[in-house]
């Protein structure tokens, strides 16, 4: 199909032979809806049924963790054995109700493991994430533990396939363990897992190899990778280009590009005055890197972050800059917006309907201190978490919820989930 004829309606055939029915993807968002035993729940089923019926060709789950000892947050689903495969199948049946693809995003948090879950997380080196006291100082992961984590990724991928997921995505962005190995800031090792980029990429490439072996050649395997960490001395665009090329050699089916870490969430911590004119014109935050990354990887690319108008989505697809459009937060506000875009009823994602609720000024990004800036970002994230909960409970979005209230609710809810989880262990 000529690039100029491609738009959001177009199917995408992957290298493995699987076809995604259209070019819109609900990118991963952490849900926090698992039960006390880290298993899927009816709330998750209800949430993904709504998203499936909304019309997107691909849904990617929030973090499905490979080890119950280390979670991004309480409420993550863990898939490390076959104990709850019956519940996983109910989840995937709901998430593929409309004939779309539903992939599990599989992950290990590394040092980004909440202190409420584990007070001694693992990371390539003992570099602590200092963010409001939420994260303990990590212990450098031993070589035998590295091999164990790689096996766990493969096990989770195999179980995801058995549980009905139609593909998997290895998360190696946003400062999680795969991203920690890639970054010189968090990886200060002097063995074969650190130092040169080749060594720092060894963990991710080993995980991808193990996952592919576990699921076979006819099953979609994707990777989520930062275009850059946006931190001085961190993972750079030049690093990304080389890692993308190596991933292409591993025959992955889709490469999702995002950016940032917990310390600099590039997709949240962006003020209109800080975004360059070229990015405003094309909307997507990471689209300016797409052409170089696509040429390096030689695999279909998905850009996630910032797309708002149908015109910009179709233009990016027609130009060949990206082969999939990744969107996240608008799904929390109106899960049916993809169908509305397909039929021409909607030309913009629904994100701007509540933009003023998120606020500026004291809690905003223009003049706030680092702590206030972090609270604003976490408050914005918490706002969407609350809308996810509303969807999962068949309630309407709460547009009257403010940033600070959302931040408080999110913190209290995470503490409640962690205490509930500990009570059964």
Short mmCIF file of C-alpha atoms in Angstrom, two decimals:
data_model
loop_
_atom_site.label_atom_id
_atom_site.label_comp_id
_atom_site.label_asym_id
_atom_site.label_seq_id
_atom_site.Cartn_x
_atom_site.Cartn_y
_atom_site.Cartn_z
CA UNK A 1 0.00 0.00 0.00
CA UNK A 2 1.55 3.37 -1.03
CA UNK A 3 2.35 5.56 1.98
CA UNK A 4 0.19 8.41 0.66
CA UNK A 5 -2.93 6.22 0.84
CA UNK A 6 -2.37 5.14 4.44
CA UNK A 7 -4.51 6.67 7.18
CA UNK A 8 -5.92 5.63 10.54
CA UNK A 9 -8.34 3.19 8.85
CA UNK A 10 -5.54 1.19 7.20
CA UNK A 11 -4.60 -2.26 8.51
CA UNK A 12 -0.96 -2.98 9.39
CA UNK A 13 0.55 -6.38 8.65
CA UNK A 14 3.45 -7.24 10.95
CA UNK A 15 6.56 -9.25 10.14
CA UNK A 16 5.19 -12.22 12.12
CA UNK A 17 2.15 -12.38 9.83
CA UNK A 18 -0.40 -10.89 12.23
CA UNK A 19 -2.50 -7.93 11.01
CA UNK A 20 -3.58 -5.03 13.22
CA UNK A 21 -6.99 -3.92 11.86
CA UNK A 22 -6.31 -0.17 11.98
CA UNK A 23 -3.56 2.30 12.94
CA UNK A 24 -4.86 3.56 16.31
CA UNK A 25 -3.42 2.08 19.50
CA UNK A 26 -4.36 2.58 23.11
CA UNK A 27 -0.87 2.86 24.57
CA UNK A 28 -0.14 1.40 28.01
CA UNK A 29 -1.34 3.12 31.15
CA UNK A 30 -0.93 1.63 34.61
CA UNK A 31 -4.37 0.62 35.89
CA UNK A 32 -3.85 -0.42 39.54
CA UNK A 33 -6.90 -2.69 39.37
CA UNK A 34 -5.47 -6.11 40.26
CA UNK A 35 -6.68 -7.87 43.39
CA UNK A 36 -4.66 -8.51 46.56
CA UNK A 37 -3.04 -11.54 44.91
CA UNK A 38 -1.99 -9.51 41.81
CA UNK A 39 -4.62 -11.22 39.63
CA UNK A 40 -6.96 -9.63 37.05
CA UNK A 41 -10.37 -8.50 38.30
CA UNK A 42 -13.86 -7.90 36.90
CA UNK A 43 -13.00 -4.17 36.95
CA UNK A 44 -10.12 -4.78 34.54
CA UNK A 45 -12.40 -6.86 32.33
CA UNK A 46 -15.00 -4.10 32.27
CA UNK A 47 -12.38 -1.45 31.50
CA UNK A 48 -10.85 -3.32 28.56
CA UNK A 49 -14.21 -4.36 27.17
CA UNK A 50 -15.06 -0.66 26.92
CA UNK A 51 -11.75 0.12 25.26
CA UNK A 52 -12.09 -2.79 22.84
CA UNK A 53 -15.57 -1.70 21.81
CA UNK A 54 -14.21 1.82 21.27
CA UNK A 55 -12.65 0.81 17.97
CA UNK A 56 -8.85 1.00 18.36
CA UNK A 57 -7.00 -1.68 16.40
CA UNK A 58 -4.54 -2.36 19.21
CA UNK A 59 -4.77 -2.19 22.99
CA UNK A 60 -1.64 -2.49 25.13
CA UNK A 61 -2.13 -3.34 28.79
CA UNK A 62 -0.60 -1.50 31.69
CA UNK A 63 2.40 -3.09 33.40
CA UNK A 64 2.13 -6.86 33.69
CA UNK A 65 4.96 -7.63 36.08
CA UNK A 66 7.32 -10.57 35.80
CA UNK A 67 8.08 -10.90 39.53
CA UNK A 68 5.60 -10.42 42.39
CA UNK A 69 8.37 -9.17 44.67
CA UNK A 70 8.95 -6.06 42.56
CA UNK A 71 6.03 -3.99 41.31
CA UNK A 72 5.73 -0.53 39.84
CA UNK A 73 2.82 -0.09 42.26
CA UNK A 74 0.38 -2.24 44.17
CA UNK A 75 -2.48 -3.11 41.87
CA UNK A 76 -0.22 -4.32 39.03
CA UNK A 77 -1.12 -7.67 37.53
CA UNK A 78 1.67 -10.24 37.99
CA UNK A 79 2.01 -13.15 35.61
CA UNK A 80 4.79 -15.43 36.83
CA UNK A 81 2.94 -18.77 36.94
CA UNK A 82 -0.30 -20.33 35.72
CA UNK A 83 -2.23 -19.83 38.99
CA UNK A 84 -4.66 -17.27 37.59
CA UNK A 85 -4.72 -18.11 33.87
CA UNK A 86 -8.50 -18.51 34.01
CA UNK A 87 -8.80 -14.89 35.20
CA UNK A 88 -6.29 -13.76 32.59
CA UNK A 89 -8.41 -15.40 29.88
CA UNK A 90 -11.50 -13.52 31.06
CA UNK A 91 -9.48 -10.31 30.80
CA UNK A 92 -8.19 -11.04 27.30
CA UNK A 93 -11.61 -12.17 26.10
CA UNK A 94 -12.98 -8.80 27.19
CA UNK A 95 -10.04 -6.94 25.68
CA UNK A 96 -10.41 -8.57 22.26
CA UNK A 97 -14.21 -8.44 22.15
CA UNK A 98 -14.31 -6.25 19.02
CA UNK A 99 -11.70 -8.22 17.06
CA UNK A 100 -8.77 -5.96 17.91
CA UNK A 101 -5.29 -6.97 19.04
CA UNK A 102 -4.63 -6.91 22.81
CA UNK A 103 -0.98 -7.11 23.88
CA UNK A 104 0.48 -7.51 27.37
CA UNK A 105 3.12 -4.97 28.31
CA UNK A 106 5.59 -7.04 30.37
CA UNK A 107 7.92 -5.26 32.74
CA UNK A 108 10.22 -5.20 35.77
CA UNK A 109 10.43 -1.87 37.65
CA UNK A 110 14.02 -2.08 38.83
CA UNK A 111 14.65 0.87 41.14
CA UNK A 112 11.22 2.30 40.26
CA UNK A 113 9.60 -0.13 42.67
CA UNK A 114 7.41 1.66 45.19
CA UNK A 115 8.73 1.65 48.75
CA UNK A 116 5.24 0.52 49.77
CA UNK A 117 5.88 -2.72 47.84
CA UNK A 118 9.57 -3.41 48.50
CA UNK A 119 12.11 -1.49 50.57
CA UNK A 120 15.10 -2.92 48.69
CA UNK A 121 14.56 -2.85 44.93
CA UNK A 122 17.06 -4.02 42.33
CA UNK A 123 18.85 -1.95 39.71
CA UNK A 124 22.03 -2.22 37.64
CA UNK A 125 23.75 0.06 40.19
CA UNK A 126 22.84 1.53 43.58
CA UNK A 127 21.64 4.88 42.19
CA UNK A 128 18.55 5.92 44.13
CA UNK A 129 15.51 7.54 42.58
CA UNK A 130 14.88 10.51 44.85
CA UNK A 131 11.27 11.46 44.29
CA UNK A 132 9.20 12.48 47.32
CA UNK A 133 10.66 9.60 49.34
CA UNK A 134 8.66 7.04 47.39
CA UNK A 135 11.58 4.86 46.37
CA UNK A 136 14.26 3.13 48.45
CA UNK A 137 17.92 2.89 47.51
CA UNK A 138 18.33 -0.09 45.17
CA UNK A 139 20.73 -2.98 45.58
CA UNK A 140 22.97 -3.69 42.54
CA UNK A 141 21.54 -6.72 40.82
CA UNK A 142 23.80 -9.78 40.76
CA UNK A 143 24.65 -11.51 37.49
CA UNK A 144 22.69 -14.64 38.45
CA UNK A 145 19.69 -12.40 39.19
CA UNK A 146 20.03 -10.76 35.77
CA UNK A 147 19.71 -14.18 34.14
CA UNK A 148 16.75 -14.96 36.39
CA UNK A 149 14.94 -11.77 35.34
CA UNK A 150 15.55 -12.58 31.66
CA UNK A 151 13.98 -16.01 32.19
CA UNK A 152 11.07 -14.36 34.00
CA UNK A 153 10.34 -12.14 30.99
CA UNK A 154 10.26 -15.25 28.81
CA UNK A 155 7.98 -17.06 31.25
CA UNK A 156 5.57 -14.14 31.45
CA UNK A 157 5.49 -13.87 27.66
CA UNK A 158 4.73 -17.59 27.32
CA UNK A 159 1.96 -17.33 29.92
CA UNK A 160 0.55 -14.22 28.25
CA UNK A 161 0.20 -16.18 25.03
CA UNK A 162 -1.47 -19.07 26.87
CA UNK A 163 -3.76 -16.58 28.60
CA UNK A 164 -5.09 -15.20 25.33
CA UNK A 165 -3.06 -12.04 24.81
CA UNK A 166 -2.51 -11.62 21.07
CA UNK A 167 1.02 -10.21 21.53
CA UNK A 168 3.50 -8.85 24.06
CA UNK A 169 5.45 -5.65 24.49
CA UNK A 170 8.75 -5.54 26.38
CA UNK A 171 8.89 -2.26 28.33
CA UNK A 172 12.33 -0.66 28.13
CA UNK A 173 11.39 3.01 28.50
CA UNK A 174 10.38 5.54 31.17
CA UNK A 175 13.17 4.57 33.57
CA UNK A 176 12.13 0.96 34.29
CA UNK A 177 14.70 -1.83 34.56
CA UNK A 178 15.40 -2.19 30.83
CA UNK A 179 15.80 1.57 30.59
CA UNK A 180 18.01 1.58 33.70
CA UNK A 181 20.42 -0.83 32.04
CA UNK A 182 20.55 1.39 28.94
CA UNK A 183 21.28 4.65 30.79
CA UNK A 184 24.81 5.56 31.90
CA UNK A 185 23.24 7.44 34.80
CA UNK A 186 21.72 4.34 36.39
CA UNK A 187 24.10 1.74 34.96
CA UNK A 188 27.61 2.22 36.34
CA UNK A 189 28.63 -1.41 36.13
CA UNK A 190 32.05 -2.49 34.94
CA UNK A 191 31.15 -6.03 33.90
CA UNK A 192 29.64 -7.32 30.67
CA UNK A 193 26.31 -5.65 31.57
CA UNK A 194 27.66 -2.09 31.78
CA UNK A 195 30.08 0.40 30.30
CA UNK A 196 29.79 0.44 26.51
CA UNK A 197 26.41 0.80 24.82
CA UNK A 198 26.76 -2.76 23.55
CA UNK A 199 27.08 -3.98 27.14
CA UNK A 200 24.30 -1.72 28.43
CA UNK A 201 21.97 -3.01 25.70
CA UNK A 202 22.82 -6.64 26.46
CA UNK A 203 19.98 -7.00 28.98
CA UNK A 204 17.25 -5.73 26.64
CA UNK A 205 18.50 -7.73 23.66
CA UNK A 206 18.76 -10.87 25.80
CA UNK A 207 15.19 -10.35 27.03
CA UNK A 208 13.92 -9.94 23.46
CA UNK A 209 15.74 -13.11 22.36
CA UNK A 210 14.30 -15.09 25.29
CA UNK A 211 10.78 -13.76 24.71
CA UNK A 212 10.89 -14.57 21.01
CA UNK A 213 12.06 -18.10 21.75
CA UNK A 214 9.23 -18.50 24.28
CA UNK A 215 6.39 -17.36 21.99
CA UNK A 216 7.57 -18.42 18.53
CA UNK A 217 8.02 -16.59 15.25
CA UNK A 218 4.32 -16.13 14.43
CA UNK A 219 3.44 -14.09 17.54
CA UNK A 220 3.84 -10.30 17.84
CA UNK A 221 6.78 -9.10 19.96
CA UNK A 222 7.11 -5.36 20.47
CA UNK A 223 9.50 -3.13 22.41
CA UNK A 224 8.88 0.26 24.02
CA UNK A 225 12.03 2.37 23.90
CA UNK A 226 12.93 5.92 24.86
CA UNK A 227 14.03 8.20 22.04
CA UNK A 228 16.07 9.76 24.85
CA UNK A 229 15.95 10.15 28.63
CA UNK A 230 16.17 13.97 28.37
CA UNK A 231 18.75 13.94 31.15
CA UNK A 232 22.33 15.14 30.81
CA UNK A 233 24.59 12.12 30.51
CA UNK A 234 21.68 9.72 30.04
CA UNK A 235 20.43 7.57 27.19
CA UNK A 236 20.66 9.74 24.07
CA UNK A 237 19.10 9.82 20.62
CA UNK A 238 22.35 8.49 19.19
CA UNK A 239 22.15 5.57 21.63
CA UNK A 240 18.52 5.02 20.63
CA UNK A 241 19.39 4.79 16.94
CA UNK A 242 21.95 2.07 17.58
CA UNK A 243 19.70 0.09 19.94
CA UNK A 244 16.85 0.40 17.43
CA UNK A 245 19.11 -1.09 14.76
CA UNK A 246 19.99 -4.00 17.04
CA UNK A 247 16.32 -4.56 17.85
CA UNK A 248 15.55 -4.65 14.13
CA UNK A 249 18.07 -7.46 13.77
CA UNK A 250 16.13 -9.38 16.44
CA UNK A 251 13.02 -9.32 14.19
CA UNK A 252 10.69 -7.47 16.54
CA UNK A 253 7.33 -6.59 15.04
CA UNK A 254 6.73 -3.06 16.33
CA UNK A 255 8.91 -0.46 18.04
CA UNK A 256 7.10 2.09 20.19
CA UNK A 257 8.96 5.35 20.79
CA UNK A 258 8.34 7.48 23.84
CA UNK A 259 10.69 9.36 26.16
CA UNK A 260 11.65 10.47 29.65
CA UNK A 261 11.92 8.88 33.09
CA UNK A 262 10.17 9.36 36.44
CA UNK A 263 12.55 12.27 37.03
CA UNK A 264 11.63 13.87 33.73
CA UNK A 265 8.35 12.61 32.33
CA UNK A 266 8.65 14.18 28.91
CA UNK A 267 5.04 13.40 28.02
CA UNK A 268 3.66 15.09 31.18
CA UNK A 269 6.18 17.76 32.07
CA UNK A 270 5.69 19.88 28.97
CA UNK A 271 4.53 23.47 29.07
CA UNK A 272 3.23 25.09 25.90
CA UNK A 273 5.95 27.75 26.12
CA UNK A 274 8.65 25.06 26.20
CA UNK A 275 7.54 23.14 23.10
CA UNK A 276 9.34 24.13 19.93
CA UNK A 277 7.23 25.48 17.06
CA UNK A 278 7.93 22.45 14.83
CA UNK A 279 6.59 20.11 17.52
CA UNK A 280 3.48 22.26 17.98
CA UNK A 281 2.85 22.12 14.25
CA UNK A 282 3.04 18.34 14.05
CA UNK A 283 1.63 17.78 17.59
CA UNK A 284 3.43 14.55 18.51
CA UNK A 285 6.20 15.02 21.07
CA UNK A 286 8.61 12.45 19.59
CA UNK A 287 7.76 12.60 15.89
CA UNK A 288 10.84 14.67 15.08
CA UNK A 289 12.99 11.63 15.91
CA UNK A 290 10.86 9.14 14.00
CA UNK A 291 12.47 9.18 10.57
CA UNK A 292 15.98 8.51 11.85
CA UNK A 293 14.79 5.78 14.25
CA UNK A 294 12.67 4.13 11.56
CA UNK A 295 15.61 4.02 9.17
CA UNK A 296 17.80 2.51 11.87
CA UNK A 297 15.34 -0.14 13.02
CA UNK A 298 13.77 -1.14 9.70
CA UNK A 299 10.61 -2.24 11.56
CA UNK A 300 7.18 -0.60 11.91
CA UNK A 301 7.23 2.32 14.32
CA UNK A 302 4.62 3.62 16.74
CA UNK A 303 4.90 7.15 18.09
CA UNK A 304 3.13 7.78 21.38
CA UNK A 305 2.60 11.16 22.97
CA UNK A 306 0.94 14.38 21.87
CA UNK A 307 -1.25 13.40 18.91
CA UNK A 308 -4.52 15.29 19.16
CA UNK A 309 -6.01 15.93 15.71
CA UNK A 310 -7.13 13.50 13.04
CA UNK A 311 -5.39 15.66 10.45
CA UNK A 312 -2.01 15.34 12.17
CA UNK A 313 -2.42 11.58 12.67
CA UNK A 314 -3.24 10.98 9.02
CA UNK A 315 -0.44 13.27 7.88
CA UNK A 316 2.13 11.40 9.98
CA UNK A 317 0.92 8.05 8.65
CA UNK A 318 0.77 9.19 5.03
CA UNK A 319 4.30 10.59 5.21
CA UNK A 320 5.65 7.28 6.52
CA UNK A 321 7.08 8.94 9.65
CA UNK A 322 5.19 6.42 11.77
CA UNK A 323 3.17 3.32 11.04
CA UNK A 324 0.99 3.39 14.19
CA UNK A 325 -0.45 6.20 16.30
CA UNK A 326 -0.16 5.63 20.04
CA UNK A 327 -2.62 7.51 22.26
CA UNK A 328 -3.22 7.08 25.97
CA UNK A 329 -4.94 9.74 28.12
CA UNK A 330 -7.86 10.51 25.77
CA UNK A 331 -9.05 6.92 26.27
CA UNK A 332 -9.66 7.79 29.93
CA UNK A 333 -12.09 10.53 28.96
CA UNK A 334 -13.97 8.99 26.04
CA UNK A 335 -13.27 5.32 25.26
CA UNK A 336 -15.34 5.60 22.07
CA UNK A 337 -13.35 8.40 20.45
CA UNK A 338 -11.58 6.08 17.90
CA UNK A 339 -14.93 5.05 16.39
CA UNK A 340 -15.98 8.69 16.32
CA UNK A 341 -12.79 9.57 14.44
CA UNK A 342 -13.27 6.71 11.98
CA UNK A 343 -16.77 7.96 11.14
CA UNK A 344 -15.76 11.63 10.97
CA UNK A 345 -17.88 12.65 13.96
CA UNK A 346 -14.77 13.74 15.86
CA UNK A 347 -11.71 15.53 14.45
CA UNK A 348 -9.85 16.01 17.75
CA UNK A 349 -9.20 13.68 20.65
CA UNK A 350 -11.27 14.62 23.73
CA UNK A 351 -8.22 15.65 25.78
CA UNK A 352 -8.92 19.38 25.66
CA UNK A 353 -12.39 19.11 27.17
CA UNK A 354 -10.94 19.21 30.68
CA UNK A 355 -7.61 20.97 30.07
CA UNK A 356 -8.44 23.88 32.37
CA UNK A 357 -9.18 21.51 35.24
CA UNK A 358 -5.51 20.54 35.37
CA UNK A 359 -4.53 24.11 36.11
CA UNK A 360 -1.51 26.38 35.91
CA UNK A 361 -0.31 29.03 38.30
CA UNK A 362 0.88 27.82 41.73
CA UNK A 363 0.53 24.13 40.81
CA UNK A 364 1.54 24.70 37.21
CA UNK A 365 4.77 24.29 35.29
CA UNK A 366 5.67 27.89 34.46
CA UNK A 367 7.15 29.07 37.75
CA UNK A 368 6.77 26.25 40.23
CA UNK A 369 9.65 24.74 42.16
CA UNK A 370 10.88 21.24 41.41
CA UNK A 371 8.70 19.77 44.16
CA UNK A 372 5.61 21.68 43.05
CA UNK A 373 6.32 20.71 39.48
CA UNK A 374 6.51 17.04 40.49
CA UNK A 375 3.24 17.31 42.45
CA UNK A 376 1.57 18.93 39.46
CA UNK A 377 2.76 16.14 37.18
CA UNK A 378 1.73 13.41 39.61
CA UNK A 379 -1.57 15.21 40.13
CA UNK A 380 -2.20 15.20 36.41
CA UNK A 381 -1.32 11.50 36.22
CA UNK A 382 -3.56 10.90 39.24
CA UNK A 383 -6.41 12.69 37.47
CA UNK A 384 -6.29 10.10 34.71
CA UNK A 385 -5.91 7.21 37.16
CA UNK A 386 -9.18 8.34 38.75
CA UNK A 387 -10.89 8.36 35.35
CA UNK A 388 -9.62 4.81 34.72
CA UNK A 389 -11.22 3.76 38.01
CA UNK A 390 -14.44 5.49 36.96
CA UNK A 391 -14.50 3.62 33.64
CA UNK A 392 -13.78 0.33 35.38
CA UNK A 393 -16.77 0.94 37.67
CA UNK A 394 -19.05 2.02 34.81
CA UNK A 395 -19.09 5.63 35.99
CA UNK A 396 -18.73 8.82 33.97
CA UNK A 397 -15.50 10.88 34.00
CA UNK A 398 -15.24 13.38 36.84
CA UNK A 399 -14.35 16.66 35.15
CA UNK A 400 -14.67 18.58 38.41
CA UNK A 401 -11.71 16.79 39.99
CA UNK A 402 -8.81 19.17 40.60
CA UNK A 403 -5.08 18.52 40.39
CA UNK A 404 -4.31 18.52 44.10
CA UNK A 405 -7.38 16.42 44.93
CA UNK A 406 -6.32 13.95 42.24
CA UNK A 407 -2.79 13.83 43.66
CA UNK A 408 -4.11 13.18 47.18
CA UNK A 409 -6.57 10.52 46.07
CA UNK A 410 -3.89 8.76 44.05
CA UNK A 411 -1.41 8.68 46.94
CA UNK A 412 -4.05 7.43 49.39
CA UNK A 413 -5.30 4.81 46.94
CA UNK A 414 -1.78 3.46 46.34
CA UNK A 415 -1.21 3.22 50.08
CA UNK A 416 -4.54 1.41 50.52
CA UNK A 417 -3.71 -1.07 47.76
CA UNK A 418 -0.26 -1.73 49.22
CA UNK A 419 -1.66 -2.36 52.72
CA UNK A 420 -4.37 -4.62 51.33
CA UNK A 421 -1.75 -6.59 49.40
CA UNK A 422 0.50 -6.99 52.45
CA UNK A 423 -2.41 -8.22 54.53
CA UNK A 424 -2.61 -11.45 52.52
CA UNK A 425 1.13 -12.17 52.55
#
